mmCIF file of C-alpha atoms in Angstrom:
data_model
loop_
_atom_site.group_PDB
_atom_site.id
_atom_site.type_symbol
_atom_site.label_atom_id
_atom_site.label_comp_id
_atom_site.label_asym_id
_atom_site.label_seq_id
_atom_site.Cartn_x
_atom_site.Cartn_y
_atom_site.Cartn_z
ATOM 1 C CA MET B 266 0.324 -0.328 -0.308
ATOM 2 C CA SER B 267 1.731 3.233 -1.177
ATOM 3 C CA ARG B 268 1.811 6.053 0.761
ATOM 4 C CA THR B 269 0.620 9.388 0.097
ATOM 5 C CA GLU B 270 2.982 12.925 0.567
ATOM 6 C CA PRO B 271 0.914 15.347 2.469
ATOM 7 C CA THR B 272 0.592 18.158 -0.718
ATOM 8 C CA ARG B 273 2.173 21.468 0.926
ATOM 9 C CA PRO B 274 1.566 25.442 -1.040
ATOM 10 C CA THR B 275 2.849 26.115 -3.527
ATOM 11 C CA GLY B 276 6.328 29.040 -2.873
ATOM 12 C CA GLN B 277 6.227 27.316 0.568
ATOM 13 C CA ARG B 278 9.817 27.371 2.200
ATOM 14 C CA VAL B 279 11.645 23.876 3.107
ATOM 15 C CA ASN B 280 14.450 24.887 5.255
ATOM 16 C CA GLY B 281 14.515 28.031 4.908
ATOM 17 C CA LEU B 282 14.647 27.960 0.721
ATOM 18 C CA ALA B 283 11.859 28.408 -1.216
ATOM 19 C CA ASP B 284 9.917 25.859 -3.046
ATOM 20 C CA ALA B 285 11.692 25.978 -6.671
ATOM 21 C CA SER B 286 8.540 23.894 -8.339
ATOM 22 C CA ALA B 287 7.052 27.020 -8.254
ATOM 23 C CA GLU B 288 8.929 28.537 -10.986
ATOM 24 C CA TYR B 289 7.878 25.596 -13.427
ATOM 25 C CA THR B 290 4.143 26.852 -12.536
ATOM 26 C CA GLY B 291 3.949 29.851 -14.938
ATOM 27 C CA GLU B 292 2.710 31.724 -11.683
ATOM 28 C CA PRO B 293 4.064 35.095 -10.410
ATOM 29 C CA PRO B 294 5.846 35.322 -7.314
ATOM 30 C CA ALA B 295 4.330 35.693 -4.281
ATOM 31 C CA PRO B 296 3.949 38.795 -2.745
ATOM 32 C CA GLY B 297 7.587 39.573 -0.791
ATOM 33 C CA ARG B 298 9.457 36.122 -2.808
ATOM 34 C CA PRO B 299 12.242 36.944 -3.777
ATOM 35 C CA SER B 300 11.876 36.225 -7.850
ATOM 36 C CA ARG B 301 14.462 34.235 -10.311
ATOM 37 C CA ARG B 302 17.125 35.974 -11.115
ATOM 38 C CA ARG B 303 17.868 36.567 -14.904
ATOM 39 C CA ILE B 304 20.836 36.713 -16.823
ATOM 40 C CA ARG B 305 20.812 39.849 -18.582
ATOM 41 C CA PHE B 306 22.015 40.280 -22.065
ATOM 42 C CA GLY B 307 22.966 43.824 -22.353
ATOM 43 C CA PHE B 308 23.903 45.790 -24.966
ATOM 44 C CA GLU B 309 27.207 46.316 -23.726
ATOM 45 C CA ALA B 310 27.692 42.706 -24.048
ATOM 46 C CA ARG B 311 25.438 42.524 -27.851
ATOM 47 C CA MET B 312 28.391 45.199 -28.405
ATOM 48 C CA LEU B 313 31.155 43.042 -27.963
ATOM 49 C CA THR B 314 30.131 39.088 -29.166
ATOM 50 C CA PRO B 315 31.677 39.976 -32.434
ATOM 51 C CA GLY B 316 34.850 40.482 -30.741
ATOM 52 C CA VAL B 317 34.789 38.171 -28.600
ATOM 53 C CA LEU B 318 33.579 35.629 -31.329
ATOM 54 C CA LEU B 319 36.739 36.651 -34.061
ATOM 55 C CA LEU B 320 39.203 36.593 -30.985
ATOM 56 C CA ALA B 321 38.168 32.994 -29.893
ATOM 57 C CA ALA B 322 37.711 32.151 -33.670
ATOM 58 C CA LEU B 323 41.280 33.290 -34.802
ATOM 59 C CA SER B 324 43.314 32.197 -31.315
ATOM 60 C CA VAL B 325 41.248 28.630 -30.648
ATOM 61 C CA ILE B 326 40.775 27.717 -34.024
ATOM 62 C CA PRO B 327 44.799 27.380 -34.944
ATOM 63 C CA PHE B 328 45.420 26.307 -31.343
ATOM 64 C CA LEU B 329 43.014 22.983 -31.796
ATOM 65 C CA THR B 330 44.050 22.945 -36.000
ATOM 66 C CA MET B 331 48.401 22.491 -34.210
ATOM 67 C CA ILE B 332 46.634 19.571 -32.301
ATOM 68 C CA VAL B 333 45.585 17.653 -34.950
ATOM 69 C CA MET B 334 48.787 18.422 -36.635
ATOM 70 C CA SER B 335 50.575 17.614 -33.841
ATOM 71 C CA PHE B 336 49.484 13.646 -33.917
ATOM 72 C CA SER B 337 49.428 13.468 -38.120
ATOM 73 C CA SER B 338 51.624 13.569 -40.917
ATOM 74 C CA VAL B 339 50.671 16.075 -42.879
ATOM 75 C CA ARG B 340 51.914 15.953 -46.842
ATOM 76 C CA LEU B 341 51.622 19.057 -48.789
ATOM 77 C CA LEU B 342 52.786 17.009 -52.100
ATOM 78 C CA GLY B 343 49.444 17.202 -54.637
ATOM 79 C CA GLY B 344 47.186 18.480 -52.029
ATOM 80 C CA VAL B 345 46.770 19.250 -48.625
ATOM 81 C CA GLY B 346 46.657 15.789 -46.921
ATOM 82 C CA VAL B 347 46.765 14.488 -43.020
ATOM 83 C CA GLU B 348 46.880 11.322 -42.128
ATOM 84 C CA TRP B 349 46.886 9.735 -38.458
ATOM 85 C CA ALA B 350 50.510 8.879 -37.070
ATOM 86 C CA GLY B 351 49.252 8.577 -33.311
ATOM 87 C CA LEU B 352 52.116 9.304 -30.656
ATOM 88 C CA ARG B 353 55.206 9.070 -33.143
ATOM 89 C CA ASN B 354 55.426 12.443 -33.789
ATOM 90 C CA TRP B 355 55.727 12.950 -29.811
ATOM 91 C CA ALA B 356 58.029 10.260 -29.110
ATOM 92 C CA ARG B 357 60.772 12.112 -31.365
ATOM 93 C CA LEU B 358 60.932 14.756 -28.751
ATOM 94 C CA PHE B 359 62.879 12.439 -26.877
ATOM 95 C CA THR B 360 64.562 10.637 -29.245
ATOM 96 C CA ASP B 361 65.736 14.022 -31.216
ATOM 97 C CA PRO B 362 69.700 14.661 -30.578
ATOM 98 C CA ASP B 363 70.118 18.160 -31.679
ATOM 99 C CA LEU B 364 66.665 19.369 -29.847
ATOM 100 C CA ALA B 365 68.584 19.661 -26.654
ATOM 101 C CA ALA B 366 71.021 21.330 -27.812
ATOM 102 C CA ASN B 367 68.286 23.857 -29.328
ATOM 103 C CA TRP B 368 67.056 24.327 -25.388
ATOM 104 C CA LEU B 369 69.986 24.179 -23.945
ATOM 105 C CA ARG B 370 71.028 27.601 -26.366
ATOM 106 C CA THR B 371 67.623 29.477 -26.214
ATOM 107 C CA GLY B 372 68.116 28.606 -22.463
ATOM 108 C CA VAL B 373 71.455 30.344 -22.796
ATOM 109 C CA PHE B 374 70.246 32.823 -24.897
ATOM 110 C CA PHE B 375 66.875 34.120 -22.521
ATOM 111 C CA ALA B 376 69.378 34.569 -19.786
ATOM 112 C CA LEU B 377 71.800 36.336 -21.204
ATOM 113 C CA THR B 378 69.420 39.000 -22.569
ATOM 114 C CA LEU B 379 67.056 39.358 -19.789
ATOM 115 C CA GLY B 380 69.974 39.849 -17.422
ATOM 116 C CA LEU B 381 72.411 42.338 -19.405
ATOM 117 C CA GLU B 382 69.201 44.300 -20.092
ATOM 118 C CA MET B 383 67.261 43.737 -16.657
ATOM 119 C CA LEU B 384 71.004 45.325 -15.386
ATOM 120 C CA LEU B 385 71.844 48.057 -18.021
ATOM 121 C CA GLY B 386 68.683 49.218 -18.032
ATOM 122 C CA LEU B 387 68.011 49.834 -14.024
ATOM 123 C CA VAL B 388 71.707 51.505 -14.482
ATOM 124 C CA PHE B 389 70.958 53.818 -17.333
ATOM 125 C CA ALA B 390 67.495 54.437 -15.707
ATOM 126 C CA LEU B 391 69.106 55.571 -12.775
ATOM 127 C CA CYS B 392 71.329 57.645 -14.729
ATOM 128 C CA VAL B 393 68.629 59.286 -16.611
ATOM 129 C CA TRP B 394 66.645 59.846 -13.949
ATOM 130 C CA ARG B 395 69.558 61.943 -11.871
ATOM 131 C CA LEU B 396 69.504 63.955 -14.755
ATOM 132 C CA THR B 397 67.731 67.806 -13.957
ATOM 133 C CA ARG B 398 68.433 69.447 -17.219
ATOM 134 C CA GLY B 399 67.793 67.572 -21.255
ATOM 135 C CA ARG B 400 65.821 64.150 -19.619
ATOM 136 C CA ASN B 401 63.493 64.466 -22.462
ATOM 137 C CA ALA B 402 65.918 64.729 -25.113
ATOM 138 C CA VAL B 403 68.852 61.884 -23.763
ATOM 139 C CA LEU B 404 65.080 59.740 -23.200
ATOM 140 C CA SER B 405 63.710 60.309 -26.457
ATOM 141 C CA LEU B 406 67.308 59.230 -28.234
ATOM 142 C CA PHE B 407 68.251 56.477 -25.820
ATOM 143 C CA LEU B 408 64.729 55.172 -26.823
ATOM 144 C CA LEU B 409 65.054 55.567 -31.029
ATOM 145 C CA PRO B 410 66.945 51.051 -30.976
ATOM 146 C CA MET B 411 63.452 50.232 -29.348
ATOM 147 C CA PHE B 412 61.358 51.116 -32.344
ATOM 148 C CA VAL B 413 63.457 50.132 -35.416
ATOM 149 C CA ALA B 414 62.174 46.472 -36.361
ATOM 150 C CA PRO B 415 63.915 43.620 -35.131
ATOM 151 C CA ALA B 416 64.486 43.010 -39.138
ATOM 152 C CA ILE B 417 66.183 46.224 -39.186
ATOM 153 C CA VAL B 418 68.277 45.315 -36.398
ATOM 154 C CA GLY B 419 69.731 42.715 -37.848
ATOM 155 C CA LEU B 420 70.649 43.384 -41.288
ATOM 156 C CA LEU B 421 72.241 46.518 -39.916
ATOM 157 C CA GLY B 422 73.707 43.760 -37.480
ATOM 158 C CA ARG B 423 75.642 42.006 -40.272
ATOM 159 C CA PHE B 424 76.619 44.896 -42.301
ATOM 160 C CA LEU B 425 78.443 46.643 -38.524
ATOM 161 C CA THR B 426 79.610 42.689 -38.158
ATOM 162 C CA ASP B 427 80.675 42.139 -41.526
ATOM 163 C CA SER B 428 84.638 41.314 -41.911
ATOM 164 C CA THR B 429 85.739 43.394 -44.686
ATOM 165 C CA PHE B 430 83.838 46.818 -44.328
ATOM 166 C CA GLY B 431 82.322 46.632 -40.748
ATOM 167 C CA LEU B 432 82.910 49.314 -38.145
ATOM 168 C CA TYR B 433 82.623 46.657 -35.348
ATOM 169 C CA SER B 434 84.962 44.202 -37.366
ATOM 170 C CA TRP B 435 87.843 47.442 -37.732
ATOM 171 C CA LEU B 436 87.268 48.823 -34.280
ATOM 172 C CA LEU B 437 88.191 44.575 -32.637
ATOM 173 C CA GLY B 438 90.367 44.697 -35.495
ATOM 174 C CA ALA B 439 92.204 47.674 -34.340
ATOM 175 C CA LEU B 440 92.121 46.104 -30.660
ATOM 176 C CA GLY B 441 93.952 43.009 -32.027
ATOM 177 C CA TYR B 442 90.591 40.964 -32.816
ATOM 178 C CA THR B 443 90.722 39.418 -36.505
ATOM 179 C CA GLY B 444 87.948 37.014 -37.181
ATOM 180 C CA ASP B 445 85.001 36.633 -38.618
ATOM 181 C CA ILE B 446 82.276 37.794 -36.299
ATOM 182 C CA LEU B 447 79.381 35.987 -37.706
ATOM 183 C CA GLY B 448 81.273 33.509 -38.228
ATOM 184 C CA GLY B 449 82.691 32.238 -34.985
ATOM 185 C CA LYS B 450 80.443 30.045 -32.750
ATOM 186 C CA TYR B 451 81.214 31.641 -29.464
ATOM 187 C CA SER B 452 81.949 35.651 -31.181
ATOM 188 C CA ALA B 453 78.577 35.076 -33.503
ATOM 189 C CA PHE B 454 76.131 33.479 -30.445
ATOM 190 C CA ALA B 455 78.024 37.093 -28.185
ATOM 191 C CA ALA B 456 76.351 38.738 -31.459
ATOM 192 C CA VAL B 457 72.742 37.996 -31.862
ATOM 193 C CA VAL B 458 72.978 38.741 -27.798
ATOM 194 C CA LEU B 459 73.752 41.679 -28.079
ATOM 195 C CA MET B 460 71.779 42.839 -30.926
ATOM 196 C CA ASP B 461 69.098 41.815 -28.682
ATOM 197 C CA VAL B 462 70.192 43.726 -25.830
ATOM 198 C CA TRP B 463 70.687 46.739 -27.871
ATOM 199 C CA GLU B 464 67.466 46.917 -28.903
ATOM 200 C CA TRP B 465 65.314 45.775 -25.902
ATOM 201 C CA THR B 466 67.512 48.064 -23.106
ATOM 202 C CA PRO B 467 65.599 50.940 -23.787
ATOM 203 C CA LEU B 468 62.055 49.308 -22.862
ATOM 204 C CA ILE B 469 63.208 48.532 -19.007
ATOM 205 C CA THR B 470 64.824 51.689 -19.011
ATOM 206 C CA LEU B 471 61.178 53.251 -19.251
ATOM 207 C CA ILE B 472 59.514 51.138 -17.719
ATOM 208 C CA ALA B 473 62.492 51.409 -14.194
ATOM 209 C CA LEU B 474 62.266 55.401 -14.837
ATOM 210 C CA ALA B 475 58.345 55.024 -14.908
ATOM 211 C CA GLY B 476 59.118 53.120 -11.048
ATOM 212 C CA LEU B 477 61.819 55.710 -9.669
ATOM 213 C CA SER B 478 59.350 58.581 -10.648
ATOM 214 C CA SER B 479 57.373 56.805 -8.049
ATOM 215 C CA VAL B 480 59.456 56.173 -5.191
ATOM 216 C CA PRO B 481 58.660 59.116 -3.205
ATOM 217 C CA LEU B 482 60.636 62.576 -2.166
ATOM 218 C CA SER B 483 59.459 61.978 0.969
ATOM 219 C CA LEU B 484 60.981 58.712 1.833
ATOM 220 C CA ARG B 485 64.254 60.024 0.204
ATOM 221 C CA GLU B 486 64.692 62.643 2.053
ATOM 222 C CA ALA B 487 64.473 61.069 5.103
ATOM 223 C CA ALA B 488 67.229 57.982 4.640
ATOM 224 C CA ALA B 489 69.173 60.945 3.795
ATOM 225 C CA LEU B 490 69.272 62.742 6.666
ATOM 226 C CA ASP B 491 69.299 60.145 9.207
ATOM 227 C CA GLY B 492 72.799 59.666 7.025
ATOM 228 C CA ALA B 493 72.460 56.634 4.840
ATOM 229 C CA ASN B 494 74.244 56.971 1.414
ATOM 230 C CA GLY B 495 73.876 56.717 -2.143
ATOM 231 C CA TRP B 496 74.324 52.654 -1.976
ATOM 232 C CA GLN B 497 72.285 52.435 1.133
ATOM 233 C CA SER B 498 68.922 54.896 0.199
ATOM 234 C CA LEU B 499 69.298 52.818 -3.739
ATOM 235 C CA ARG B 500 69.366 49.529 -1.820
ATOM 236 C CA HIS B 501 66.973 49.820 0.714
ATOM 237 C CA ILE B 502 64.603 52.312 0.203
ATOM 238 C CA VAL B 503 65.038 52.935 -4.159
ATOM 239 C CA LEU B 504 64.874 48.959 -5.422
ATOM 240 C CA PRO B 505 62.060 47.121 -3.160
ATOM 241 C CA SER B 506 60.812 50.731 -3.860
ATOM 242 C CA ILE B 507 60.787 49.806 -7.725
ATOM 243 C CA SER B 508 60.434 45.592 -7.519
ATOM 244 C CA ASN B 509 57.174 45.390 -8.944
ATOM 245 C CA VAL B 510 57.814 47.245 -11.438
ATOM 246 C CA LEU B 511 60.804 45.658 -12.682
ATOM 247 C CA LEU B 512 58.946 41.506 -11.939
ATOM 248 C CA VAL B 513 56.547 43.381 -14.315
ATOM 249 C CA ALA B 514 59.465 44.791 -16.936
ATOM 250 C CA LEU B 515 60.935 40.857 -16.586
ATOM 251 C CA LEU B 516 57.579 39.114 -17.670
ATOM 252 C CA ILE B 517 57.219 41.191 -20.784
ATOM 253 C CA ARG B 518 60.601 40.891 -22.357
ATOM 254 C CA SER B 519 60.301 37.066 -20.784
ATOM 255 C CA MET B 520 57.718 36.680 -23.015
ATOM 256 C CA ASP B 521 59.439 38.147 -25.429
ATOM 257 C CA ALA B 522 63.303 36.532 -25.534
ATOM 258 C CA ILE B 523 61.436 32.912 -25.281
ATOM 259 C CA ARG B 524 59.932 32.788 -29.121
ATOM 260 C CA TYR B 525 63.007 35.285 -30.820
ATOM 261 C CA PHE B 526 63.475 34.817 -34.085
ATOM 262 C CA ASP B 527 63.724 37.802 -36.261
ATOM 263 C CA ILE B 528 67.495 39.236 -35.340
ATOM 264 C CA VAL B 529 68.929 35.366 -35.027
ATOM 265 C CA TRP B 530 67.317 33.951 -39.151
ATOM 266 C CA VAL B 531 68.946 37.957 -40.757
ATOM 267 C CA THR B 532 72.071 37.578 -39.091
ATOM 268 C CA THR B 533 73.188 34.476 -38.578
ATOM 269 C CA GLY B 534 69.948 32.096 -40.329
ATOM 270 C CA GLY B 535 71.055 29.444 -37.337
ATOM 271 C CA GLY B 536 74.489 29.235 -37.801
ATOM 272 C CA PRO B 537 77.519 29.278 -38.380
ATOM 273 C CA ALA B 538 77.215 24.873 -37.504
ATOM 274 C CA ASP B 539 74.070 25.671 -35.360
ATOM 275 C CA ALA B 540 76.221 27.860 -32.842
ATOM 276 C CA THR B 541 72.593 30.232 -32.635
ATOM 277 C CA LYS B 542 69.978 27.574 -33.451
ATOM 278 C CA ILE B 543 67.718 28.692 -30.782
ATOM 279 C CA VAL B 544 64.216 26.411 -30.239
ATOM 280 C CA PRO B 545 62.207 28.936 -32.683
ATOM 281 C CA VAL B 546 64.525 29.144 -35.900
ATOM 282 C CA ARG B 547 64.528 24.994 -35.052
ATOM 283 C CA LEU B 548 60.486 25.358 -35.634
ATOM 284 C CA TYR B 549 60.815 27.302 -38.605
ATOM 285 C CA GLU B 550 63.186 25.645 -40.259
ATOM 286 C CA THR B 551 61.223 21.936 -39.224
ATOM 287 C CA ALA B 552 57.485 23.561 -40.689
ATOM 288 C CA PHE B 553 58.870 25.668 -43.697
ATOM 289 C CA ARG B 554 62.445 24.446 -44.713
ATOM 290 C CA PHE B 555 61.568 20.984 -44.643
ATOM 291 C CA PHE B 556 58.264 21.111 -44.358
ATOM 292 C CA ASP B 557 57.306 18.481 -41.485
ATOM 293 C CA LEU B 558 54.215 19.938 -39.971
ATOM 294 C CA GLY B 559 53.163 17.183 -37.713
ATOM 295 C CA TYR B 560 56.793 17.610 -35.815
ATOM 296 C CA ALA B 561 56.837 21.317 -36.096
ATOM 297 C CA ALA B 562 53.118 21.348 -34.275
ATOM 298 C CA VAL B 563 54.739 19.582 -31.711
ATOM 299 C CA LEU B 564 57.437 22.056 -31.421
ATOM 300 C CA GLY B 565 55.414 24.972 -30.876
ATOM 301 C CA LEU B 566 52.611 23.047 -28.729
ATOM 302 C CA VAL B 567 56.206 22.334 -25.805
ATOM 303 C CA MET B 568 57.080 25.678 -26.471
ATOM 304 C CA LEU B 569 53.841 27.573 -25.950
ATOM 305 C CA ALA B 570 53.669 25.162 -22.213
ATOM 306 C CA VAL B 571 57.548 26.435 -21.766
ATOM 307 C CA SER B 572 55.492 30.135 -22.250
ATOM 308 C CA ILE B 573 52.891 29.140 -20.031
ATOM 309 C CA VAL B 574 54.698 28.082 -17.100
ATOM 310 C CA ILE B 575 57.014 30.867 -17.308
ATOM 311 C CA ALA B 576 54.515 34.043 -17.083
ATOM 312 C CA ARG B 577 52.665 31.554 -14.597
ATOM 313 C CA ALA B 578 55.566 31.908 -12.136
ATOM 314 C CA PHE B 579 55.970 35.759 -12.784
ATOM 315 C CA VAL B 580 52.099 36.459 -11.702
ATOM 316 C CA ARG B 581 52.797 34.313 -8.996
ATOM 317 C CA LEU B 582 55.035 36.611 -7.843
ATOM 318 C CA LEU B 583 53.545 39.492 -8.708
ATOM 319 C CA ASP B 584 50.284 38.088 -6.691
ATOM 320 C CA LYS B 585 52.309 37.257 -3.467
ATOM 321 C CA LYS B 586 52.765 40.764 -3.678
ATOM 322 C CA GLY B 587 49.727 41.961 -4.202
ATOM 323 C CA GLN B 588 49.665 43.438 -7.524
ATOM 324 C CA THR B 589 47.575 41.464 -9.664
ATOM 325 C CA ARG B 590 44.554 43.167 -7.943
#
């Protein structure tokens, strides 16, 4: 014999919650009862929707295509053909004899460029900050390399380091160095590092100078009254005040340095003897020289994962300092 459940009026509260069945009966909410919250699709959302969909299409579709390509063998002769290859392309990551050397060069390039740019950028920012006259003119001239396209910087570097008529080759020859700068393994690597440093150190200087301008004058005057010398004021007052700004500058440059390609490709093309072949150059050669698009997709996805890990590490540091809110 079935037991009949006692009926209760629609809209009655059970354990402090309104009866949900009333929302599907079509009855208007009782007076005093909170109405069901409706999602509003306002004018701003309608205006943003095309842009958001376009950005999603431009980022999501290529990303999904790369994932599919990484598990496929892409053939271009006779029309584009995609054949399922399973994990064969991913397994090549662990059997590629040159990939470890490419990543090692990328890590050295990453550390040298970021280290030199942060150090020189901070020093130049402190020098410009101390200027009382002509600061804007000096800063305008100092920022010029930043506005030059990286490919042009590479071409300029090739001319300046040419062994027959290059200015830097002539200067080094006067100091006793007679070798070809871009022809030697170590000198070519040093040359591309210095070209990158020359172009992007002004950006670090500009960001650091913005941070220095926000250091309270009263704080520096109080340190001077307490007898702090220049080094002590820099170490205990100035640098802690601009540490968050320097961290943001480091994040911006690290995202660019990990995928740097232009200057290396224009000046050395990855040579001599693969001395400057970093991972982006290897990725380009794999995709557009050897047309091994499946393995190139794997390299690109690994580079993307490394970039996300680095960015996440910097964002976590900023989050600890409360700068992401």
